[in-house]
PDB file of C-alpha atoms in Angstrom:
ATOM      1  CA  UNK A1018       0.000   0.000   0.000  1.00 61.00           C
ATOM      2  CA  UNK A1019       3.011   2.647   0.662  1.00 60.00           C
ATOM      3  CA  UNK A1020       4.614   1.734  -2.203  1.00 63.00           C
ATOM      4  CA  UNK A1021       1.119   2.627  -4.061  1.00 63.00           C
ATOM      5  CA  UNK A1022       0.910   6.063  -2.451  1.00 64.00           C
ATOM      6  CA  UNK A1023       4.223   6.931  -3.163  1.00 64.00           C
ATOM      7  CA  UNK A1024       3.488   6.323  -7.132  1.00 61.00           C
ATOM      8  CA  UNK A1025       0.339   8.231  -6.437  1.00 61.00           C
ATOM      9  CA  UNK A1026       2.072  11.091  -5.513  1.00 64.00           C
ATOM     10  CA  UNK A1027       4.991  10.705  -8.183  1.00 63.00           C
ATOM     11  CA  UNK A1028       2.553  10.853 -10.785  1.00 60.00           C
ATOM     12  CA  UNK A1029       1.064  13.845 -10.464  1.00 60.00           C
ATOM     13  CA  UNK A1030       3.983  16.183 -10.737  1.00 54.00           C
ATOM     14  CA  UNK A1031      -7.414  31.035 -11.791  1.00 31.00           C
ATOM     15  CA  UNK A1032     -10.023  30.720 -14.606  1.00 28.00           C
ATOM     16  CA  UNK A1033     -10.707  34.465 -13.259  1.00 30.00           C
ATOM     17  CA  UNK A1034     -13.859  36.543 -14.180  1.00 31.00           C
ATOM     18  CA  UNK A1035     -12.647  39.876 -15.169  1.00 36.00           C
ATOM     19  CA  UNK A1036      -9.252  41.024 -16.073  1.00 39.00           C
ATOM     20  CA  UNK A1037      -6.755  43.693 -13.817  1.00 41.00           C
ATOM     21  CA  UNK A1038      -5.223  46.244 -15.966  1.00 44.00           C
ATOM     22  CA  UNK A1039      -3.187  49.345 -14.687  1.00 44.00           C
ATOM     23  CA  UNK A1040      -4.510  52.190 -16.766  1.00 41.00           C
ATOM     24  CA  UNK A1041      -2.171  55.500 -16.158  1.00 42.00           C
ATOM     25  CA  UNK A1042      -5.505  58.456 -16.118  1.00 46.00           C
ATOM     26  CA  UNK A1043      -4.003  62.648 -15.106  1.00 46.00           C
ATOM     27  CA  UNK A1044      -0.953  61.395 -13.931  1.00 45.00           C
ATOM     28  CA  UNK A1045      -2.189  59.029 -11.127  1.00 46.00           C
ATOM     29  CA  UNK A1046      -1.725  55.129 -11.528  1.00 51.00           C
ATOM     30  CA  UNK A1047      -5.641  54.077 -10.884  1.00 51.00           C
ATOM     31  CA  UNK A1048      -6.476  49.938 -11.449  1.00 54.00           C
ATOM     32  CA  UNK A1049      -9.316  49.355 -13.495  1.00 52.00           C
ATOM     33  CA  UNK A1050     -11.189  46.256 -13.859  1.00 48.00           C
ATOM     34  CA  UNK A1051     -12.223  45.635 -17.100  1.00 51.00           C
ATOM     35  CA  UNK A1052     -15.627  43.435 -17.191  1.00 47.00           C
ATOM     36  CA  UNK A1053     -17.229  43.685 -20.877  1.00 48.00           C
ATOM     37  CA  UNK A1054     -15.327  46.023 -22.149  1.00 51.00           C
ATOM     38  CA  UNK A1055     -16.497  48.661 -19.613  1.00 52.00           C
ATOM     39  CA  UNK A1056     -13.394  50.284 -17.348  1.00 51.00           C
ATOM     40  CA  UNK A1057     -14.775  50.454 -13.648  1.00 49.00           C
ATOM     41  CA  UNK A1058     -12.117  51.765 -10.992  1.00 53.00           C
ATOM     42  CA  UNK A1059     -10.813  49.489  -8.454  1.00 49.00           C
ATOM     43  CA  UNK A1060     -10.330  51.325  -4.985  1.00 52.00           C
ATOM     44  CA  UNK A1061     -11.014  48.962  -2.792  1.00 51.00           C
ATOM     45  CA  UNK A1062      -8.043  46.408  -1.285  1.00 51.00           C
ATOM     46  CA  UNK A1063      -8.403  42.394  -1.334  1.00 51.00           C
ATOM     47  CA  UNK A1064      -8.184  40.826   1.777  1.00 50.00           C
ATOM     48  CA  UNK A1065      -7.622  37.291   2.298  1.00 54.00           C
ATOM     49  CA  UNK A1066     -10.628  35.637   3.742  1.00 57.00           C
ATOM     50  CA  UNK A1067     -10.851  35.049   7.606  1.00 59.00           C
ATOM     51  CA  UNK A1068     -13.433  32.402   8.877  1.00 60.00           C
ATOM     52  CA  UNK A1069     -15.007  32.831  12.607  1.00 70.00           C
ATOM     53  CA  UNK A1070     -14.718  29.370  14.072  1.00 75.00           C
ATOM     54  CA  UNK A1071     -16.183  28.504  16.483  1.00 75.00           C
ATOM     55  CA  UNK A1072     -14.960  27.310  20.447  1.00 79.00           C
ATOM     56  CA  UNK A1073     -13.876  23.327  20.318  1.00 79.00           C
ATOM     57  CA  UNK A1074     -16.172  21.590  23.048  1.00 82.00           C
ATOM     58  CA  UNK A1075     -16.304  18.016  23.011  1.00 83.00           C
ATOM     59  CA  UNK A1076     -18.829  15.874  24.633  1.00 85.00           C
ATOM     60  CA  UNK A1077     -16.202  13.823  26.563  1.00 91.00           C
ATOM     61  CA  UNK A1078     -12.512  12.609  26.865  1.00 92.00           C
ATOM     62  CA  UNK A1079     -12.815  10.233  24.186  1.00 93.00           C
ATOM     63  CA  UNK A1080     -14.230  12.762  21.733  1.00 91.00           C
ATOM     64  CA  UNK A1081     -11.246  15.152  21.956  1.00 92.00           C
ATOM     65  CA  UNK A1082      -8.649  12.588  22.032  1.00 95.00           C
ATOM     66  CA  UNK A1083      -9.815  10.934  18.673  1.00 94.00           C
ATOM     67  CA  UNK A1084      -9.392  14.847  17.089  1.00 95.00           C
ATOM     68  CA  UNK A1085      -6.117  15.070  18.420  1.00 95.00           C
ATOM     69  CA  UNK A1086      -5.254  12.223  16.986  1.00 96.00           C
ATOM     70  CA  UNK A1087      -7.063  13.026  13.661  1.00 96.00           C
ATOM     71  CA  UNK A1088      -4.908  16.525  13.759  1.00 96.00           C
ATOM     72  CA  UNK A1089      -1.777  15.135  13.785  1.00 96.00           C
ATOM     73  CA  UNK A1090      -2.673  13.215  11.214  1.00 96.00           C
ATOM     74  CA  UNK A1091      -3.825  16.131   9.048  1.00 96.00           C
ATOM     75  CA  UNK A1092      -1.347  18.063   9.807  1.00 96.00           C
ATOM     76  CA  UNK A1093       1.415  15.282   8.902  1.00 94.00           C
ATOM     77  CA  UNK A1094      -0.414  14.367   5.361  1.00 93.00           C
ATOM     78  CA  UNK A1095      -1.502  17.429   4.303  1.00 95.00           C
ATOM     79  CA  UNK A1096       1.616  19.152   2.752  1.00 92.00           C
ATOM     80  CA  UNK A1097       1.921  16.094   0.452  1.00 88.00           C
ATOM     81  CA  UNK A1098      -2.179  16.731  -0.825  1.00 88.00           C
ATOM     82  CA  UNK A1099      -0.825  20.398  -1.599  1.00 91.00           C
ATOM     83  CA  UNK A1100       1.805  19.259  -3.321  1.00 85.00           C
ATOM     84  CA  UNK A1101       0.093  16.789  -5.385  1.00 80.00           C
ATOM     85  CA  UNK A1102      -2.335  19.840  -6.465  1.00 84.00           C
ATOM     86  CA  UNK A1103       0.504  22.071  -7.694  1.00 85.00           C
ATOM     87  CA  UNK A1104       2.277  19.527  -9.279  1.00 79.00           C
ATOM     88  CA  UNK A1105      -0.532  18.468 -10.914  1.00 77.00           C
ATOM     89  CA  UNK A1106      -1.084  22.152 -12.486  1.00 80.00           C
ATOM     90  CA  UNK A1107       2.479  22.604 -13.007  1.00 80.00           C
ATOM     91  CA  UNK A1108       2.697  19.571 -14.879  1.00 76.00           C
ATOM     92  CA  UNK A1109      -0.868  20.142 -17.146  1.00 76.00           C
ATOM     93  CA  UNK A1110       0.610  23.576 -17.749  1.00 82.00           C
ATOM     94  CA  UNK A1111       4.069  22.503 -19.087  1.00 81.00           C
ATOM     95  CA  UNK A1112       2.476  19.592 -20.959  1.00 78.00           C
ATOM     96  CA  UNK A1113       0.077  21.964 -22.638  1.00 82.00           C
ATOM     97  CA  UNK A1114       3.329  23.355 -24.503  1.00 87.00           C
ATOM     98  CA  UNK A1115       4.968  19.973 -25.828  1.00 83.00           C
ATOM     99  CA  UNK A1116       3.430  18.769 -29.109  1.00 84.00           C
ATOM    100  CA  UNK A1117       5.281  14.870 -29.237  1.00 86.00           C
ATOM    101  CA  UNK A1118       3.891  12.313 -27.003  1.00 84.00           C
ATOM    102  CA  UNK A1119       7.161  11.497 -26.361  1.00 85.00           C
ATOM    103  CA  UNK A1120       8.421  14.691 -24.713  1.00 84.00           C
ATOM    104  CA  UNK A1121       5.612  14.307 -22.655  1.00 79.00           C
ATOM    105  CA  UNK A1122       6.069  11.124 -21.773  1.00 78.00           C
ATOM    106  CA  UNK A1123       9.772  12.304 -21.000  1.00 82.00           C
ATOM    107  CA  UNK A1124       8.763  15.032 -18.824  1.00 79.00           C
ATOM    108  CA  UNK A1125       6.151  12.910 -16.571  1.00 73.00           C
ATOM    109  CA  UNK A1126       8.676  10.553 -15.569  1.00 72.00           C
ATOM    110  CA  UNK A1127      11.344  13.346 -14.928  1.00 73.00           C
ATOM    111  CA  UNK A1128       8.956  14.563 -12.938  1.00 68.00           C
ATOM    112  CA  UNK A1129       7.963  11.578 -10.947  1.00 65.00           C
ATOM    113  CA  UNK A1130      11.769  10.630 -10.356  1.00 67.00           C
ATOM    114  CA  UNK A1131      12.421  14.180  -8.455  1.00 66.00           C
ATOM    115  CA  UNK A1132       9.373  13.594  -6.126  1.00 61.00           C
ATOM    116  CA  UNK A1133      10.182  10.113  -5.779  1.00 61.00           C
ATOM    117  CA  UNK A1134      13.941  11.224  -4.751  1.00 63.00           C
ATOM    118  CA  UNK A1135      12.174  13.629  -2.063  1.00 62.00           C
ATOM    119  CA  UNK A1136       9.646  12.312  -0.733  1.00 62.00           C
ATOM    120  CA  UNK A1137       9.707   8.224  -1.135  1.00 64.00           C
ATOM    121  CA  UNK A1138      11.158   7.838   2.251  1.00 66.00           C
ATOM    122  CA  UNK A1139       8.754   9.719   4.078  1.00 68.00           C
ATOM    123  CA  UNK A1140       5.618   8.417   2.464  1.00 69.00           C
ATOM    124  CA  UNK A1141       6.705   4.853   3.596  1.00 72.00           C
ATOM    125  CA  UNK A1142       6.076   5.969   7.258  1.00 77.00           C
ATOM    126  CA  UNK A1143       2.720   6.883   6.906  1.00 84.00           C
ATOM    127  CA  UNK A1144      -0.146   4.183   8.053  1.00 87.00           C
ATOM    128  CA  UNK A1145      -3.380   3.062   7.107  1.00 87.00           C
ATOM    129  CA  UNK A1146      -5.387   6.131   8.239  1.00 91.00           C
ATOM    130  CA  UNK A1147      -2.819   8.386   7.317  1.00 91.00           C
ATOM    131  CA  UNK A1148      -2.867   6.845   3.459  1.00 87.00           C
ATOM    132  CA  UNK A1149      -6.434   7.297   3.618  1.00 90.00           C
ATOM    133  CA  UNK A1150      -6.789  10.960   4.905  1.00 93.00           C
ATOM    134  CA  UNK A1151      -3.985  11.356   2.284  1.00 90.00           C
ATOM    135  CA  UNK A1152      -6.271  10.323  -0.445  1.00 89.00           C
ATOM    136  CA  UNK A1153      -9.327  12.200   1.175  1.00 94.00           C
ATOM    137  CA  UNK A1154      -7.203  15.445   0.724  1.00 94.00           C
ATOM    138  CA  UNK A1155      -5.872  14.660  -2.679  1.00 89.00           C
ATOM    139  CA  UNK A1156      -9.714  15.074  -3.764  1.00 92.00           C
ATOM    140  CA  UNK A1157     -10.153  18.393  -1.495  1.00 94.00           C
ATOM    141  CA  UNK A1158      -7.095  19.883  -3.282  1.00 92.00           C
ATOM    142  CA  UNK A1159      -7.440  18.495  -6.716  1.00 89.00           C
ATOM    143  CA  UNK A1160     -11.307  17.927  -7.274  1.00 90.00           C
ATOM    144  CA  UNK A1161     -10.495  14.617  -8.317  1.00 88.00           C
ATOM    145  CA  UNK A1162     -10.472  11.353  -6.738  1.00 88.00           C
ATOM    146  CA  UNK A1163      -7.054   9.684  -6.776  1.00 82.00           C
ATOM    147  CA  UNK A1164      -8.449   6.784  -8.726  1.00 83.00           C
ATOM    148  CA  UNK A1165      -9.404   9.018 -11.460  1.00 84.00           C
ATOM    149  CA  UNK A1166      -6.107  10.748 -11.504  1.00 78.00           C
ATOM    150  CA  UNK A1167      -4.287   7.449 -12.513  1.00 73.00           C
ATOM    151  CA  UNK A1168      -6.533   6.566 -15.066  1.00 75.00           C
ATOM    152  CA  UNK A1169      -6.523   9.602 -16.604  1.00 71.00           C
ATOM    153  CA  UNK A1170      -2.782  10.497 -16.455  1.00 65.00           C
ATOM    154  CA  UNK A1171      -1.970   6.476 -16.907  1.00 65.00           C
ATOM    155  CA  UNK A1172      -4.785   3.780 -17.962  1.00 62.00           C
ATOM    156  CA  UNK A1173      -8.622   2.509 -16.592  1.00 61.00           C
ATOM    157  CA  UNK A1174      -6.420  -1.042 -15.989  1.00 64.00           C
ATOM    158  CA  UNK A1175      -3.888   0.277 -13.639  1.00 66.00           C
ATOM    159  CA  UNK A1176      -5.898   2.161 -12.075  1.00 64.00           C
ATOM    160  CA  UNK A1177      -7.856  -0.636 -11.470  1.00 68.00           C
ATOM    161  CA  UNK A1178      -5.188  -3.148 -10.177  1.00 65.00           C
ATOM    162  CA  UNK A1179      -3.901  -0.183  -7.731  1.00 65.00           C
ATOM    163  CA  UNK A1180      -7.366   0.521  -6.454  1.00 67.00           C
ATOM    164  CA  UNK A1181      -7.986  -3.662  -5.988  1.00 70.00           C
ATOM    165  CA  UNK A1182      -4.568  -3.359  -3.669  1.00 66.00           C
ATOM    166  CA  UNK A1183      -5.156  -0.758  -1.735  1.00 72.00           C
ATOM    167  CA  UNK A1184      -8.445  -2.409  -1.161  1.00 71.00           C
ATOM    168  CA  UNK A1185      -6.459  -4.935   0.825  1.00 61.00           C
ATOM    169  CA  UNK A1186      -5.558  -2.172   3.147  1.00 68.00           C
ATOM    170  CA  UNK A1187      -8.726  -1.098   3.839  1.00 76.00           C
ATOM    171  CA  UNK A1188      -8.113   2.012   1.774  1.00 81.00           C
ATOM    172  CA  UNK A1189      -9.891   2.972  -1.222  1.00 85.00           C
ATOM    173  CA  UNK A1190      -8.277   5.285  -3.952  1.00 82.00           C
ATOM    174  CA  UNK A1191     -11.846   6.154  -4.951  1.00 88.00           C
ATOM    175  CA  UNK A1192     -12.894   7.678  -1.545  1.00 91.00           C
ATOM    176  CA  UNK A1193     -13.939  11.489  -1.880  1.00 95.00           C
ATOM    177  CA  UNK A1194     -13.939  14.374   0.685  1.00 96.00           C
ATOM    178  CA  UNK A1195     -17.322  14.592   1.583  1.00 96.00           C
ATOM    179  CA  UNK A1196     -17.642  16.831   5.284  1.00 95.00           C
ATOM    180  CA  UNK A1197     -21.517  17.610   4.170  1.00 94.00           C
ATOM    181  CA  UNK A1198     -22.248  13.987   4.782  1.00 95.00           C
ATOM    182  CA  UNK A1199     -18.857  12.315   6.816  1.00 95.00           C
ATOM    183  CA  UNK A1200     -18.584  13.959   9.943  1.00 93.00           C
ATOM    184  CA  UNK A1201     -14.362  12.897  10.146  1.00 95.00           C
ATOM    185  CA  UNK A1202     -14.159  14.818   7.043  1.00 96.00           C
ATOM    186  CA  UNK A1203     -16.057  17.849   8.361  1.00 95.00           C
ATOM    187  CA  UNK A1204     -13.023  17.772  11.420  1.00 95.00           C
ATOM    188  CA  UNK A1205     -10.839  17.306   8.908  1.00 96.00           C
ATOM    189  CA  UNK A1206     -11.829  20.559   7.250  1.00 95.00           C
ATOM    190  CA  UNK A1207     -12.068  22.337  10.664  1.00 94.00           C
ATOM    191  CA  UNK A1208      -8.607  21.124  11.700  1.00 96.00           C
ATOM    192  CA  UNK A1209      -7.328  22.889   8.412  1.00 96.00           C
ATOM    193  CA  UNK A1210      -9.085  26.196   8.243  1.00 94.00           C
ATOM    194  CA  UNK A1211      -7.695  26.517  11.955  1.00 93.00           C
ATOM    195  CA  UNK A1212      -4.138  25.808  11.112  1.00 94.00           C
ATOM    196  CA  UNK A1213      -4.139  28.038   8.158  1.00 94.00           C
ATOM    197  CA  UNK A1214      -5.206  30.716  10.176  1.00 91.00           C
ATOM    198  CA  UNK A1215      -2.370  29.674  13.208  1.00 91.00           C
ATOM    199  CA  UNK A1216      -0.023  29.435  10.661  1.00 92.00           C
ATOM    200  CA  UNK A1217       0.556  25.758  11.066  1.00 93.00           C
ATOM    201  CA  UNK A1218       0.109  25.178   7.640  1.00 94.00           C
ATOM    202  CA  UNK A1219       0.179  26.981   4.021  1.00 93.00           C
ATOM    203  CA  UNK A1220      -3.136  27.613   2.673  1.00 92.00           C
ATOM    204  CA  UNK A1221      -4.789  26.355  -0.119  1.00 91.00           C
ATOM    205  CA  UNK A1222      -8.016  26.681  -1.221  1.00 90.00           C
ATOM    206  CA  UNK A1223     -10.316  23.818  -1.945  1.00 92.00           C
ATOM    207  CA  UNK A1224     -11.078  22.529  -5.079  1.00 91.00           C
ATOM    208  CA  UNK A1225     -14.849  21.417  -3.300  1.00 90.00           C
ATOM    209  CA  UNK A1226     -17.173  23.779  -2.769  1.00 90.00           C
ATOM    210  CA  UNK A1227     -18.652  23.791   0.141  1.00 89.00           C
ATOM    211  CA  UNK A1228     -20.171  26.575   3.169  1.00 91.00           C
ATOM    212  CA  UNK A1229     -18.282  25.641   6.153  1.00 90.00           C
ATOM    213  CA  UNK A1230     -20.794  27.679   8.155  1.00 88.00           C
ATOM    214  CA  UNK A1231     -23.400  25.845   7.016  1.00 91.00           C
ATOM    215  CA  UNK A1232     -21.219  22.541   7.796  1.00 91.00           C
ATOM    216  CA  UNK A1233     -21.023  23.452  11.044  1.00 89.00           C
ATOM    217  CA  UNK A1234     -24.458  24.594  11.988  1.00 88.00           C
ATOM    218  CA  UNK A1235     -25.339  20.881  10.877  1.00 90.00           C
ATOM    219  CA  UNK A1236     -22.462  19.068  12.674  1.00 89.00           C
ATOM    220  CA  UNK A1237     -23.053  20.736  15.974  1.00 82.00           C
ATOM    221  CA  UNK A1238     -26.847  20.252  15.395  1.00 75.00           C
ATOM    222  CA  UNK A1239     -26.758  16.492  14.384  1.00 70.00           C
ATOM    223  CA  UNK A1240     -27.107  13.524  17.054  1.00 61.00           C
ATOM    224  CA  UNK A1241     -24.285  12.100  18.397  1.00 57.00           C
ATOM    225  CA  UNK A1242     -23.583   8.875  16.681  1.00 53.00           C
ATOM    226  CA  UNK A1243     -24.402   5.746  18.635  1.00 46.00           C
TER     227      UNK A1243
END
């Protein structure tokens, strides 16, 4: 199973709505954003976004120790999910310039031989759960499952086979992030938005779409599972 994540992650090495332009107007550098063809001044400042989260309370011992454990988890896997995302558009980007099959073919594997160099070691460490949060995240940052990944980037038949044997390990290449309907995943996304605003980790915005407000009104609604 480790030696399946660390191919995983070996193989995968802002559509934006209007367009910035710096238009120079009596002297005075002004920003325009230009939507339609119409030139409408841009004085206000972006901001990064800035969720309110909530308190942590936890309905016993139990409870908090099984998020603690779950954070160190996400914390340990997640810089590999990130990295699979921008390698992933890194790699679509430079491929989009090569014409011959066989430069691209070329590039993927340099590619996969620098992460493997890097990062082979460490992925060999991680267990079960970890593997599978891994995979969860790979989703959150890419929008697609990891399943899909190898059969688009390789073939349907290998990523069959890899999906069969990492079935034996109780891990499943197709699983998807899904904290509207899996409450672990909803923590998951909880433990994240807190570390990116501690600092912990680097932020990167999901590829899901999803109101974590809305998440959270349901989670801290819903009945404690029996």
């Amino acid at each position: 199973m480790k030696n399946i994540l660390i191919y995983f992650i070996c193989l995968i090495p802002v559509l934006s709505l209007a367009q910035v332009n710096d238009i120079i107007q009596d002297s005075t550098d002004v920003t325009y954003l230009i939507i339609d063809g119409d030139s409408i001044p841009k004085t206000s400042i972006n901001l990064e976004e800035v969720y309110i989260l909530n308190k942590l309370k936890f309905d016993n011992r139990d409870d908090r120790l099984r998020y603690l454990i779950l954070r160190r988890k996400t914390l340990k896997v997640y810089p590999y999910a990130k990295m699979a995302a921008e390698r992933l558009d890194s790699m679509n980007k430079r491929l989009a310039t090569l014409k011959r099959n066989r430069q691209k073919k070329r590039y993927t594997r340099q590619v996969q031989k620098y992460i493997e160099g890097e990062f082979s070691e460490k992925l060999k460490k991680f267990s079960r759960t970890e593997g599978q949060i891994l995979v969860k995240l790979i989703h959150r940052q890419t929008g697609t499952t990891a399943f899909d990944l190898v059969k688009e980037l390789r073939s349907g038949w290998r990523a069959f086979w890899y999906n069969t044997t990492a079935s034996m390990f109780d891990i499943s290449l197709k699983k998807e992030f899904d904290p509207l309907n899996v409450k672990e995943d909803y923590l998951i996304e909880d433990i994240l938005l807190r570390s990116f605003q501690n600092g912990l980790l680097e932020r990167q915005e999901s590829a899901i779409p999803y109101n974590f407000y809305d998440l959270t009104d349901k989670w801290m609604h819903s009945k404690p599972e029996e």
